[in-house]
Amino acid sequence: MQTVDEIKQLLHRNKLRLHQELLQSKEAYHLIKKSTHSHLTEEEKLKIKIQLLDICKAIPAFTVFMLPGGALLLPLLIKLIPDILPSAFKEDPEIDNK
């Protein structure tokens, strides 16, 4: 069983990761909006592609989480299929140390 401090640390870490994912989604939105009136660089196109793939990964994870018992099932799926999580939620020592 985890201590209260460990749970607080996990919640804080996931809050930072969620914030990072939202910032990336916002950037992708602005790049898509920009693409309607000008050409994007290859780097910008790659950012959009990565973020759209992250959004597509988040939908099944969210669906599993919403199922009855999904909160217990999702960690098992993450162990079996590590690519189910968006890139912001993968282990990142930089975020973990903040």
PDB file of C-alpha atoms in Angstrom:
ATOM      1  CA  MET A   1       0.000   0.000   0.000  1.00  0.00           C
ATOM      2  CA  GLN A   2       1.240   3.462  -0.836  1.00  0.00           C
ATOM      3  CA  THR A   3       1.702   6.213   1.682  1.00  0.00           C
ATOM      4  CA  VAL A   4      -0.111   9.518   1.520  1.00  0.00           C
ATOM      5  CA  ASP A   5       3.074  11.301   0.404  1.00  0.00           C
ATOM      6  CA  GLU A   6       3.569   8.872  -2.483  1.00  0.00           C
ATOM      7  CA  ILE A   7      -0.030   9.379  -3.600  1.00  0.00           C
ATOM      8  CA  LYS A   8       0.376  13.163  -3.415  1.00  0.00           C
ATOM      9  CA  GLN A   9       3.553  12.908  -5.496  1.00  0.00           C
ATOM     10  CA  LEU A  10       1.796  10.755  -8.111  1.00  0.00           C
ATOM     11  CA  LEU A  11      -1.134  13.173  -8.311  1.00  0.00           C
ATOM     12  CA  HIS A  12       1.214  16.140  -8.704  1.00  0.00           C
ATOM     13  CA  ARG A  13       3.243  14.367 -11.391  1.00  0.00           C
ATOM     14  CA  ASN A  14       0.123  13.425 -13.347  1.00  0.00           C
ATOM     15  CA  LYS A  15      -1.217  16.968 -13.002  1.00  0.00           C
ATOM     16  CA  LEU A  16       1.992  18.273 -14.597  1.00  0.00           C
ATOM     17  CA  ARG A  17       1.749  15.678 -17.365  1.00  0.00           C
ATOM     18  CA  LEU A  18      -1.880  16.571 -18.066  1.00  0.00           C
ATOM     19  CA  HIS A  19      -0.924  20.248 -18.222  1.00  0.00           C
ATOM     20  CA  GLN A  20       1.863  19.411 -20.676  1.00  0.00           C
ATOM     21  CA  GLU A  21      -0.540  17.402 -22.840  1.00  0.00           C
ATOM     22  CA  LEU A  22      -3.032  20.288 -22.886  1.00  0.00           C
ATOM     23  CA  LEU A  23      -0.300  22.736 -23.921  1.00  0.00           C
ATOM     24  CA  GLN A  24       0.742  20.409 -26.741  1.00  0.00           C
ATOM     25  CA  SER A  25      -2.869  20.093 -27.900  1.00  0.00           C
ATOM     26  CA  LYS A  26      -3.272  23.865 -27.835  1.00  0.00           C
ATOM     27  CA  GLU A  27      -0.110  24.268 -29.920  1.00  0.00           C
ATOM     28  CA  ALA A  28      -1.390  21.678 -32.427  1.00  0.00           C
ATOM     29  CA  TYR A  29      -4.702  23.544 -32.662  1.00  0.00           C
ATOM     30  CA  HIS A  30      -2.900  26.801 -33.480  1.00  0.00           C
ATOM     31  CA  LEU A  31      -0.736  25.053 -36.073  1.00  0.00           C
ATOM     32  CA  ILE A  32      -3.790  23.523 -37.743  1.00  0.00           C
ATOM     33  CA  LYS A  33      -5.446  26.935 -37.750  1.00  0.00           C
ATOM     34  CA  LYS A  34      -2.275  28.450 -39.251  1.00  0.00           C
ATOM     35  CA  SER A  35      -2.243  25.794 -41.983  1.00  0.00           C
ATOM     36  CA  THR A  36      -5.523  27.129 -43.387  1.00  0.00           C
ATOM     37  CA  HIS A  37      -3.839  30.310 -44.656  1.00  0.00           C
ATOM     38  CA  SER A  38      -0.128  29.465 -44.962  1.00  0.00           C
ATOM     39  CA  HIS A  39       2.210  26.543 -45.484  1.00  0.00           C
ATOM     40  CA  LEU A  40       3.681  24.716 -42.511  1.00  0.00           C
ATOM     41  CA  THR A  41       7.279  23.667 -42.118  1.00  0.00           C
ATOM     42  CA  GLU A  42       8.141  19.980 -41.865  1.00  0.00           C
ATOM     43  CA  GLU A  43       8.763  20.430 -38.131  1.00  0.00           C
ATOM     44  CA  GLU A  44       5.290  21.927 -37.635  1.00  0.00           C
ATOM     45  CA  LYS A  45       3.703  19.122 -39.643  1.00  0.00           C
ATOM     46  CA  LEU A  46       5.513  16.577 -37.473  1.00  0.00           C
ATOM     47  CA  LYS A  47       4.260  18.282 -34.282  1.00  0.00           C
ATOM     48  CA  ILE A  48       0.684  18.093 -35.549  1.00  0.00           C
ATOM     49  CA  LYS A  49       1.065  14.432 -36.515  1.00  0.00           C
ATOM     50  CA  ILE A  50       2.497  13.481 -33.107  1.00  0.00           C
ATOM     51  CA  GLN A  51      -0.213  15.363 -31.235  1.00  0.00           C
ATOM     52  CA  LEU A  52      -3.039  13.858 -33.292  1.00  0.00           C
ATOM     53  CA  LEU A  53      -1.613  10.392 -32.600  1.00  0.00           C
ATOM     54  CA  ASP A  54      -1.521  11.257 -28.874  1.00  0.00           C
ATOM     55  CA  ILE A  55      -5.177  12.289 -28.986  1.00  0.00           C
ATOM     56  CA  CYS A  56      -6.047   9.041 -30.762  1.00  0.00           C
ATOM     57  CA  LYS A  57      -4.204   7.119 -28.015  1.00  0.00           C
ATOM     58  CA  ALA A  58      -6.004   8.969 -25.229  1.00  0.00           C
ATOM     59  CA  ILE A  59      -9.500   8.087 -26.446  1.00  0.00           C
ATOM     60  CA  PRO A  60      -9.199   4.288 -25.914  1.00  0.00           C
ATOM     61  CA  ALA A  61      -7.472   4.807 -22.553  1.00  0.00           C
ATOM     62  CA  PHE A  62     -10.271   7.123 -21.439  1.00  0.00           C
ATOM     63  CA  THR A  63     -12.894   4.648 -22.679  1.00  0.00           C
ATOM     64  CA  VAL A  64     -11.318   1.794 -20.708  1.00  0.00           C
ATOM     65  CA  PHE A  65     -11.115   4.023 -17.629  1.00  0.00           C
ATOM     66  CA  MET A  66     -14.849   4.836 -17.866  1.00  0.00           C
ATOM     67  CA  LEU A  67     -15.882   1.163 -17.949  1.00  0.00           C
ATOM     68  CA  PRO A  68     -16.947  -0.459 -14.681  1.00  0.00           C
ATOM     69  CA  GLY A  69     -13.707  -1.578 -13.078  1.00  0.00           C
ATOM     70  CA  GLY A  70     -11.742   0.431 -15.629  1.00  0.00           C
ATOM     71  CA  ALA A  71      -9.649   2.120 -12.950  1.00  0.00           C
ATOM     72  CA  LEU A  72      -8.312  -1.344 -12.123  1.00  0.00           C
ATOM     73  CA  LEU A  73      -8.088  -2.507 -15.731  1.00  0.00           C
ATOM     74  CA  LEU A  74      -6.229   0.513 -17.145  1.00  0.00           C
ATOM     75  CA  PRO A  75      -2.969  -0.062 -15.201  1.00  0.00           C
ATOM     76  CA  LEU A  76      -2.936  -3.661 -16.446  1.00  0.00           C
ATOM     77  CA  LEU A  77      -3.421  -2.526 -20.030  1.00  0.00           C
ATOM     78  CA  ILE A  78      -0.630   0.019 -19.630  1.00  0.00           C
ATOM     79  CA  LYS A  79       1.712  -2.787 -18.519  1.00  0.00           C
ATOM     80  CA  LEU A  80       0.681  -4.940 -21.507  1.00  0.00           C
ATOM     81  CA  ILE A  81       0.443  -2.144 -24.091  1.00  0.00           C
ATOM     82  CA  PRO A  82       2.741   0.709 -23.044  1.00  0.00           C
ATOM     83  CA  ASP A  83       2.009   2.689 -26.227  1.00  0.00           C
ATOM     84  CA  ILE A  84      -1.602   3.261 -25.139  1.00  0.00           C
ATOM     85  CA  LEU A  85      -0.591   6.390 -23.206  1.00  0.00           C
ATOM     86  CA  PRO A  86       0.005   9.772 -24.834  1.00  0.00           C
ATOM     87  CA  SER A  87       3.636  10.900 -24.979  1.00  0.00           C
ATOM     88  CA  ALA A  88       3.237  13.365 -22.084  1.00  0.00           C
ATOM     89  CA  PHE A  89       2.348  10.510 -19.724  1.00  0.00           C
ATOM     90  CA  LYS A  90       5.341   8.341 -20.492  1.00  0.00           C
ATOM     91  CA  GLU A  91       8.079   8.336 -17.877  1.00  0.00           C
ATOM     92  CA  ASP A  92       9.915  11.634 -18.091  1.00  0.00           C
ATOM     93  CA  PRO A  93      12.614  12.210 -15.503  1.00  0.00           C
ATOM     94  CA  GLU A  94      12.570  15.942 -16.198  1.00  0.00           C
ATOM     95  CA  ILE A  95       8.982  16.239 -14.972  1.00  0.00           C
ATOM     96  CA  ASP A  96       9.534  13.777 -12.136  1.00  0.00           C
ATOM     97  CA  ASN A  97      12.305  15.928 -10.673  1.00  0.00           C
ATOM     98  CA  LYS A  98      10.317  19.180 -10.671  1.00  0.00           C
TER      99      LYS A  98
END
